[in-house]
Amino acid sequence: MLRKHPPISGSIPDFMHGADYNPDQWLHDPAVLEEDIRLMKLAGCNVMAVGIFAWAAMEPEEGQFEFDWLDRVLDRFAEEGLFAWLATPSGARPAWMSERYPEVLRIGANRVRNLHGHRHNHCYTSPVYREKTAILNAKLASRYARHPAVVGWHISNEYGGDCHCELCQEAFREWLQARYGTLDALNAAWWTSFWAHTYTSWSQIESPTPHGETMVHAHNLDWRRFVTDRTVDFCAHEIAVVRPFNPDLPVTTNMMDWYEGLDYRRFAGLLDVIAWDAYPTWHDAADDSRTAAWFAFNHDLFRSLKDKPFMLMESTPSLTNWQPVSKLKRPGMHRLSSLQAVAHGADTVQYFQWRKSRGSSEKLHGAVVDHVGHEHTRVFRDVAELGGALAALRDVVGTSTPARAAILTDWDNRWAVCDAQGPRNCGVHYEDAVLDHYRALWALGVPIDVIGSEEERDLGRYDLIVAPMLYLCRSETGARLERYVEAGGVLVSTYWSGIVDERDLCHLGGFPGPLRRTLGIWAEEMDALYDGETNSLVPLDGPNGAAEERKEPEGGRILLGRAYVSSELCELVHLEGAEALAAYGSDFYAGRPALTVNRLGAGKAYYLATRAEPAFYADFYGWLASALRLPRALDTALPDGVTAQVRTDGETDFVFVLNFSGRERIVPLDGRVYIDAETGEPLSGPALTLSANGSRVLRRASANG
Ligand code: GLA
Ligand code: ZN
C-alpha cells in the first residue's frame, strides 16, 4: 500500500547534504570558492543554498544587476557535480531601497517605523517591495531556472513578524470585509457590544496594539489570521514570478520550530516540499530526551504538513551563537541529531552555515568550515562522516512514516488558548501540555502524525487521535471527531476543550461544546491551581466497569498503576454516559471524575480533566498503545531516553534507534531479523548497545511487505 515518494529533485536521487553558502561575502577573494568546492566534496556534500541574503550583491544599485559572480558559482558547481537551492534574496534588502522607498520599512505595533537594518523586517503589503522583489526574482529565474546546478527555489528566508503600517491597516480592513461582509456581522462575531467597542465604520478598525486595542480576543485572532494570509500572499507573489520559467523546479521556504506567528498549514498548498530550520539546545539537561521529543514533534509536524518527506534546511554543524548558552555537540550528537530528522522523514540534512563569516553578528556561529580554513577539525570530520552515512542510507530516501496515531493541534487554537484571560493567566502551558502527550508516544516508538482540524485528511487512517486542550473547537471539528469515534476511532481529549468557536465566542449550552456527546460528559466548572499546588488522579476500581477497562483483554497491563500528581487546571465534570476511570484525590471535588471514557458507536473517547505528571502519560499511553495494538518501530521495552522511529516503503522498514539518554544503553530487540542498514552486516544477539548519543539504523523486511 505504501509507496516511495520521488526524490525532491530528479537531479539528486540521494539524500541532499549541504549548507547555506554565502560566496557573496567572499567576492574579494576568488580562491575561497575553489577551496570551498574542494572542501564540499571532501565533506560528502552535494547541495548548497545560495543567494539567501545576496540582494546587495545582485542589485548593488537600483536597476543595476550583477550576476557574474553567481554565474561563476553555479557554473563551477555544475562542473563539479554540486547542486544549489537558489534563494530569492527577499529576506534582507539593500540600503538604497530603504533610503529611496521608506514604505518598505516595517512599522511596529507601537506605530513607529523601523530604520534600515537587520533583516526579515519588510512590509509584505508595500507595492514597492513587491515590485522590487518581482523584478529581481524574474531576473534570477530567467537566468538560472534551467541552470544544470539549480535543483529548486529557496523562497526568501524564515518569513515572520507583522507590519502595522497604513497599507497593512487598509489591507486588514479589506480582509475583514471579505470575511464578514458587513460591520454588523463583524460586531456580532467580535462581541463588540462589550465595553462599548462597537464599530460604526470600517476605518475605525486598527490592528491590535498594547497602547490601543487588545481586549477583543476575536480581533486578536483575526489579526493573526490576516498576518498569515498576508505572508502567504507575499510568498505566493514570489513564487508566481519564478515558477513559469521552469515549472519542474520544486519550490520551498524555510520554516521555524512550531513558530507561533504563522499558521504554516496555510503555506503547505503553495510549496512543493516543506523545509524547516532546527536548532535544538542539546545538553541543556543531563538527559536530552525532552529536547529530543520537542524536536521529534516538530519533525512530525513538518512532515505532516504535506504528508511526505521534508527538508531539514538548516541545523548547526556545531553550535549556534544566539541561544542563551550555545554548547558544543558532544561526540555522537551531530550524527544523532541529523539522523533524528531523517528518522522522522527528512530527505535532506543541511546546515547553517557552510563557512563562518569573518565579521558581523554571525561570525561566531558554527559552520562546516571554521576560521582556521581547513578540514582538520572535529566539526568537519563529523560532517564528513555523516555524509558517508547518508550515502550508505540512500535507500531511505522517499520512504514514508506509517503513522496510525495523530496529535491534533491548530494554530488558531493555540493563539486563542494562550490569549484567553481565564483561570490561569500565569500560564496554561498549551505547548508543554501537547508535548506531554506526544513525548509518551515518542518514548514508546509509536509513529505519530501532527494534524490540523481543518485539513482534508481521512481521519479513519488513525487508530488514535489525541487532541490536547482543544479550547477553540469549531462545530464542524466536533462533528468530525464524533464521526471518527462512531466509526471505531479512539480519541483522547483533555481539560479546557470545546470552550470557544472560531470567532472566539463561547459555546453555549454546556462545555465541552461540540465534543460533549462524543465525550459523554458535561464540564461544569474549572478550578485553577497556584504554581506548586497539586491535586491527584486516583485510579478507580470496581463499579461501573472501570476495573475491566483497566486491564487489557489478554490479562496484560493495568491502565493506571498508582495515583498521579496533577496540577494547573482541574475541570469538574459530570458523567453523561461516560465512565470514570480515575477520580480527584483531594479538595472539595475529591472523588469527582478526573479521567473518563465514553463508548460511542464502535469507538471510544477518553477525557483527561486535569494536567497530570509525566508518569501518568507514560502509563496511560503504554496501556493504550498495547490495548490498541498501535504499531511501534521496535516491539520491545525501550530504555529511558531511547526511542525508535521507522520509515518504510512497504517492503523494507528502516528502524532508527536513537539514544538521547546521555549515557550508554542496552536496547533489547524484538526477535525479528535485522541487518545494519549502513554496513549490511546482520545483527547478532538479542540486544544492541548504544553509546551515549549513539544511533543505529537497522533494516528489516516489513511485516506486510
Ligand atoms: C536562522 C536563519 C539563518 C541563520 C540561523 C542561525 O535559521 O535562517 O540565516 O541566521 O538562524 O542559527
Ligand atoms: Zn505594512
Tab-separated table of C-alpha atoms and ligand atoms in Angstrom, residues 103 105-107 122-126 163-169, ligand 2:
chain	number	residue	atom	x	y	z
A	103	GLU	CA	7.368	52.412	2.716
A	105	LEU	CA	10.305	49.550	6.166
A	106	ARG	CA	8.049	47.843	8.627
A	107	ILE	CA	6.045	49.731	11.234
A	122	HIS	CA	9.785	44.390	5.365
A	123	CYS	CA	6.202	45.363	4.813
A	124	TYR	CA	4.632	42.476	2.904
A	125	THR	CA	1.918	44.784	1.607
A	126	SER	CA	4.166	47.523	0.183
A	163	CYS	CA	3.690	45.216	9.948
A	164	HIS	CA	1.264	47.859	11.233
A	165	CYS	CA	1.726	50.496	8.531
A	166	GLU	CA	-1.245	52.264	6.935
A	167	LEU	CA	-1.017	49.994	3.875
A	168	CYS	CA	-1.313	46.965	6.133
A	169	GLN	CA	-4.175	48.531	8.133
B	2	ZN	ZN	2.961	47.347	6.139
